[in-house]
């Protein structure tokens, strides 16, 4: 997954003439609940479906992180849009830089597991969600 995301940034940088070392990824949770809801392809970037949210839930009506419901430890995240952008243009306000791990153990046997950091909307301070252990995973233990 990390290599694919790097390729998206490189392709966008070539097409738009941006310096690669000054480019980054920005993510946005869409209103699409499944990949079947997507009607058109993005010119730059991609959609990611099948991620799981731990430590919080996604409030579809407010479009932001919300506290977990009782006895619900993992929730499917709606479709995430990954957008390459120039770093100096990115101004994140009311966002949580959320780690995206391959597994729920947050690492593999080699001690590696972080894929990238996703930006999730929130009105709470980021420390609230960090203490809750909020993270996204690509796989669940089930």
PDB file of C-alpha atoms in Angstrom, residues 10-129:
ATOM      1  CA  UNK A  10       5.031  10.814  -8.042  1.00  0.00           C
ATOM      2  CA  UNK A  11       2.572  10.636 -10.935  1.00  0.00           C
ATOM      3  CA  UNK A  12       0.765  13.771  -9.771  1.00  0.00           C
ATOM      4  CA  UNK A  13       4.058  15.637  -9.284  1.00  0.00           C
ATOM      5  CA  UNK A  14       5.158  14.787 -12.818  1.00  0.00           C
ATOM      6  CA  UNK A  15       1.825  15.826 -14.310  1.00  0.00           C
ATOM      7  CA  UNK A  16       1.617  19.125 -12.414  1.00  0.00           C
ATOM      8  CA  UNK A  17       5.312  19.964 -12.287  1.00  0.00           C
ATOM      9  CA  UNK A  18       5.522  19.925  -8.477  1.00  0.00           C
ATOM     10  CA  UNK A  19       8.763  19.120  -6.641  1.00  0.00           C
ATOM     11  CA  UNK A  20       8.446  15.628  -5.199  1.00  0.00           C
ATOM     12  CA  UNK A  21      10.145  16.487  -1.913  1.00  0.00           C
ATOM     13  CA  UNK A  22       7.609  19.251  -1.243  1.00  0.00           C
ATOM     14  CA  UNK A  23       4.519  17.140  -1.909  1.00  0.00           C
ATOM     15  CA  UNK A  24       2.393  15.114   0.468  1.00  0.00           C
ATOM     16  CA  UNK A  25      -0.904  13.251   0.801  1.00  0.00           C
ATOM     17  CA  UNK A  26      -4.123  14.665   2.168  1.00  0.00           C
ATOM     18  CA  UNK A  27      -7.100  12.444   2.934  1.00  0.00           C
ATOM     19  CA  UNK A  28     -10.793  13.140   3.189  1.00  0.00           C
ATOM     20  CA  UNK A  29     -13.561  10.794   4.284  1.00  0.00           C
ATOM     21  CA  UNK A  30     -16.248  10.847   1.615  1.00  0.00           C
ATOM     22  CA  UNK A  31     -19.995  10.348   1.874  1.00  0.00           C
ATOM     23  CA  UNK A  32     -19.650   7.116  -0.116  1.00  0.00           C
ATOM     24  CA  UNK A  33     -20.365   4.151   2.155  1.00  0.00           C
ATOM     25  CA  UNK A  34     -19.133   1.499  -0.306  1.00  0.00           C
ATOM     26  CA  UNK A  35     -17.108   1.415  -3.487  1.00  0.00           C
ATOM     27  CA  UNK A  36     -20.331   0.795  -5.448  1.00  0.00           C
ATOM     28  CA  UNK A  37     -21.430   4.367  -4.693  1.00  0.00           C
ATOM     29  CA  UNK A  38     -18.488   5.860  -6.621  1.00  0.00           C
ATOM     30  CA  UNK A  39     -19.503   6.969 -10.110  1.00  0.00           C
ATOM     31  CA  UNK A  40     -16.343   8.465 -11.568  1.00  0.00           C
ATOM     32  CA  UNK A  41     -12.597   8.086 -11.421  1.00  0.00           C
ATOM     33  CA  UNK A  42     -10.412  10.782  -9.872  1.00  0.00           C
ATOM     34  CA  UNK A  43      -8.002  12.618 -12.161  1.00  0.00           C
ATOM     35  CA  UNK A  44      -5.360  12.671  -9.406  1.00  0.00           C
ATOM     36  CA  UNK A  45      -5.402  10.565  -6.248  1.00  0.00           C
ATOM     37  CA  UNK A  46      -7.486   7.537  -5.435  1.00  0.00           C
ATOM     38  CA  UNK A  47     -10.318   6.175  -3.345  1.00  0.00           C
ATOM     39  CA  UNK A  48      -9.586   3.638  -0.603  1.00  0.00           C
ATOM     40  CA  UNK A  49     -12.280   1.306   0.672  1.00  0.00           C
ATOM     41  CA  UNK A  50     -12.159  -1.423   3.306  1.00  0.00           C
ATOM     42  CA  UNK A  51     -10.426   0.342   6.180  1.00  0.00           C
ATOM     43  CA  UNK A  52     -11.415  -0.158   9.806  1.00  0.00           C
ATOM     44  CA  UNK A  53     -11.599   2.508  12.497  1.00  0.00           C
ATOM     45  CA  UNK A  54     -10.538   1.666  16.065  1.00  0.00           C
ATOM     46  CA  UNK A  55     -10.997   3.814  19.178  1.00  0.00           C
ATOM     47  CA  UNK A  56     -13.776   5.918  17.670  1.00  0.00           C
ATOM     48  CA  UNK A  57     -16.586   5.789  15.144  1.00  0.00           C
ATOM     49  CA  UNK A  58     -17.374   7.892  12.118  1.00  0.00           C
ATOM     50  CA  UNK A  59     -20.443  10.127  12.473  1.00  0.00           C
ATOM     51  CA  UNK A  60     -21.924  10.174   8.958  1.00  0.00           C
ATOM     52  CA  UNK A  61     -24.267  13.088   9.675  1.00  0.00           C
ATOM     53  CA  UNK A  62     -21.638  15.392  11.207  1.00  0.00           C
ATOM     54  CA  UNK A  63     -18.800  14.118   9.005  1.00  0.00           C
ATOM     55  CA  UNK A  64     -16.363  13.733  11.880  1.00  0.00           C
ATOM     56  CA  UNK A  65     -15.003  11.381  14.531  1.00  0.00           C
ATOM     57  CA  UNK A  66     -17.356  10.524  17.382  1.00  0.00           C
ATOM     58  CA  UNK A  67     -17.067   8.373  20.521  1.00  0.00           C
ATOM     59  CA  UNK A  68     -17.427   4.621  20.069  1.00  0.00           C
ATOM     60  CA  UNK A  69     -20.755   2.982  20.657  1.00  0.00           C
ATOM     61  CA  UNK A  70     -20.853   0.478  23.548  1.00  0.00           C
ATOM     62  CA  UNK A  71     -19.424  -2.962  22.667  1.00  0.00           C
ATOM     63  CA  UNK A  72     -18.427  -1.853  19.183  1.00  0.00           C
ATOM     64  CA  UNK A  73     -14.636  -1.840  19.057  1.00  0.00           C
ATOM     65  CA  UNK A  74     -14.168  -1.670  15.289  1.00  0.00           C
ATOM     66  CA  UNK A  75     -16.182   0.159  12.663  1.00  0.00           C
ATOM     67  CA  UNK A  76     -15.944   0.198   8.876  1.00  0.00           C
ATOM     68  CA  UNK A  77     -14.700   3.540   7.620  1.00  0.00           C
ATOM     69  CA  UNK A  78     -16.542   5.022   4.636  1.00  0.00           C
ATOM     70  CA  UNK A  79     -14.597   5.429   1.408  1.00  0.00           C
ATOM     71  CA  UNK A  80     -11.463   7.526   1.946  1.00  0.00           C
ATOM     72  CA  UNK A  81     -10.237   9.886  -0.765  1.00  0.00           C
ATOM     73  CA  UNK A  82      -6.452  10.202  -1.001  1.00  0.00           C
ATOM     74  CA  UNK A  83      -5.363  13.468  -2.591  1.00  0.00           C
ATOM     75  CA  UNK A  84      -1.768  14.369  -3.494  1.00  0.00           C
ATOM     76  CA  UNK A  85      -1.012  18.037  -2.791  1.00  0.00           C
ATOM     77  CA  UNK A  86       1.822  20.482  -2.320  1.00  0.00           C
ATOM     78  CA  UNK A  87       2.773  20.591   1.358  1.00  0.00           C
ATOM     79  CA  UNK A  88       2.794  24.403   1.584  1.00  0.00           C
ATOM     80  CA  UNK A  89      -0.837  24.540   0.396  1.00  0.00           C
ATOM     81  CA  UNK A  90      -2.052  22.152   3.082  1.00  0.00           C
ATOM     82  CA  UNK A  91      -3.572  23.874   6.119  1.00  0.00           C
ATOM     83  CA  UNK A  92      -5.071  21.338   8.507  1.00  0.00           C
ATOM     84  CA  UNK A  93      -7.544  22.686  11.056  1.00  0.00           C
ATOM     85  CA  UNK A  94      -9.746  20.450  13.219  1.00  0.00           C
ATOM     86  CA  UNK A  95      -8.014  17.362  11.849  1.00  0.00           C
ATOM     87  CA  UNK A  96      -6.471  14.345  13.493  1.00  0.00           C
ATOM     88  CA  UNK A  97      -3.398  12.814  11.860  1.00  0.00           C
ATOM     89  CA  UNK A  98      -4.480   9.195  12.268  1.00  0.00           C
ATOM     90  CA  UNK A  99      -2.006   6.347  11.816  1.00  0.00           C
ATOM     91  CA  UNK A 100      -2.992   3.683   9.284  1.00  0.00           C
ATOM     92  CA  UNK A 101      -1.633   0.238  10.166  1.00  0.00           C
ATOM     93  CA  UNK A 102      -1.642  -3.008   8.208  1.00  0.00           C
ATOM     94  CA  UNK A 103      -3.021  -5.085  11.124  1.00  0.00           C
ATOM     95  CA  UNK A 104      -4.715  -4.519  14.459  1.00  0.00           C
ATOM     96  CA  UNK A 105      -1.485  -5.491  16.200  1.00  0.00           C
ATOM     97  CA  UNK A 106      -0.160  -2.272  14.639  1.00  0.00           C
ATOM     98  CA  UNK A 107       3.010  -4.007  13.485  1.00  0.00           C
ATOM     99  CA  UNK A 108       4.132  -7.159  11.724  1.00  0.00           C
ATOM    100  CA  UNK A 109       6.768  -9.681  12.757  1.00  0.00           C
ATOM    101  CA  UNK A 110       9.519  -7.347  11.538  1.00  0.00           C
ATOM    102  CA  UNK A 111       8.162  -4.537  13.715  1.00  0.00           C
ATOM    103  CA  UNK A 112       6.829  -2.586  10.745  1.00  0.00           C
ATOM    104  CA  UNK A 113       3.183  -1.796  10.226  1.00  0.00           C
ATOM    105  CA  UNK A 114       2.579   1.912   9.713  1.00  0.00           C
ATOM    106  CA  UNK A 115       1.444   2.567   6.142  1.00  0.00           C
ATOM    107  CA  UNK A 116       0.708   6.322   6.256  1.00  0.00           C
ATOM    108  CA  UNK A 117      -1.236   8.898   8.258  1.00  0.00           C
ATOM    109  CA  UNK A 118      -4.792   9.792   7.296  1.00  0.00           C
ATOM    110  CA  UNK A 119      -6.452  13.120   8.089  1.00  0.00           C
ATOM    111  CA  UNK A 120      -9.786  12.699   9.877  1.00  0.00           C
ATOM    112  CA  UNK A 121     -12.122  15.576  10.742  1.00  0.00           C
ATOM    113  CA  UNK A 122     -12.810  16.252  14.413  1.00  0.00           C
ATOM    114  CA  UNK A 123     -14.066  19.053  16.627  1.00  0.00           C
ATOM    115  CA  UNK A 124     -12.376  17.572  19.712  1.00  0.00           C
ATOM    116  CA  UNK A 125      -8.755  18.248  20.519  1.00  0.00           C
ATOM    117  CA  UNK A 126      -6.394  15.692  18.970  1.00  0.00           C
ATOM    118  CA  UNK A 127      -5.154  14.630  22.424  1.00  0.00           C
ATOM    119  CA  UNK A 128      -8.637  13.247  23.175  1.00  0.00           C
ATOM    120  CA  UNK A 129      -8.430  10.840  20.251  1.00  0.00           C
TER     121      UNK A 129
END
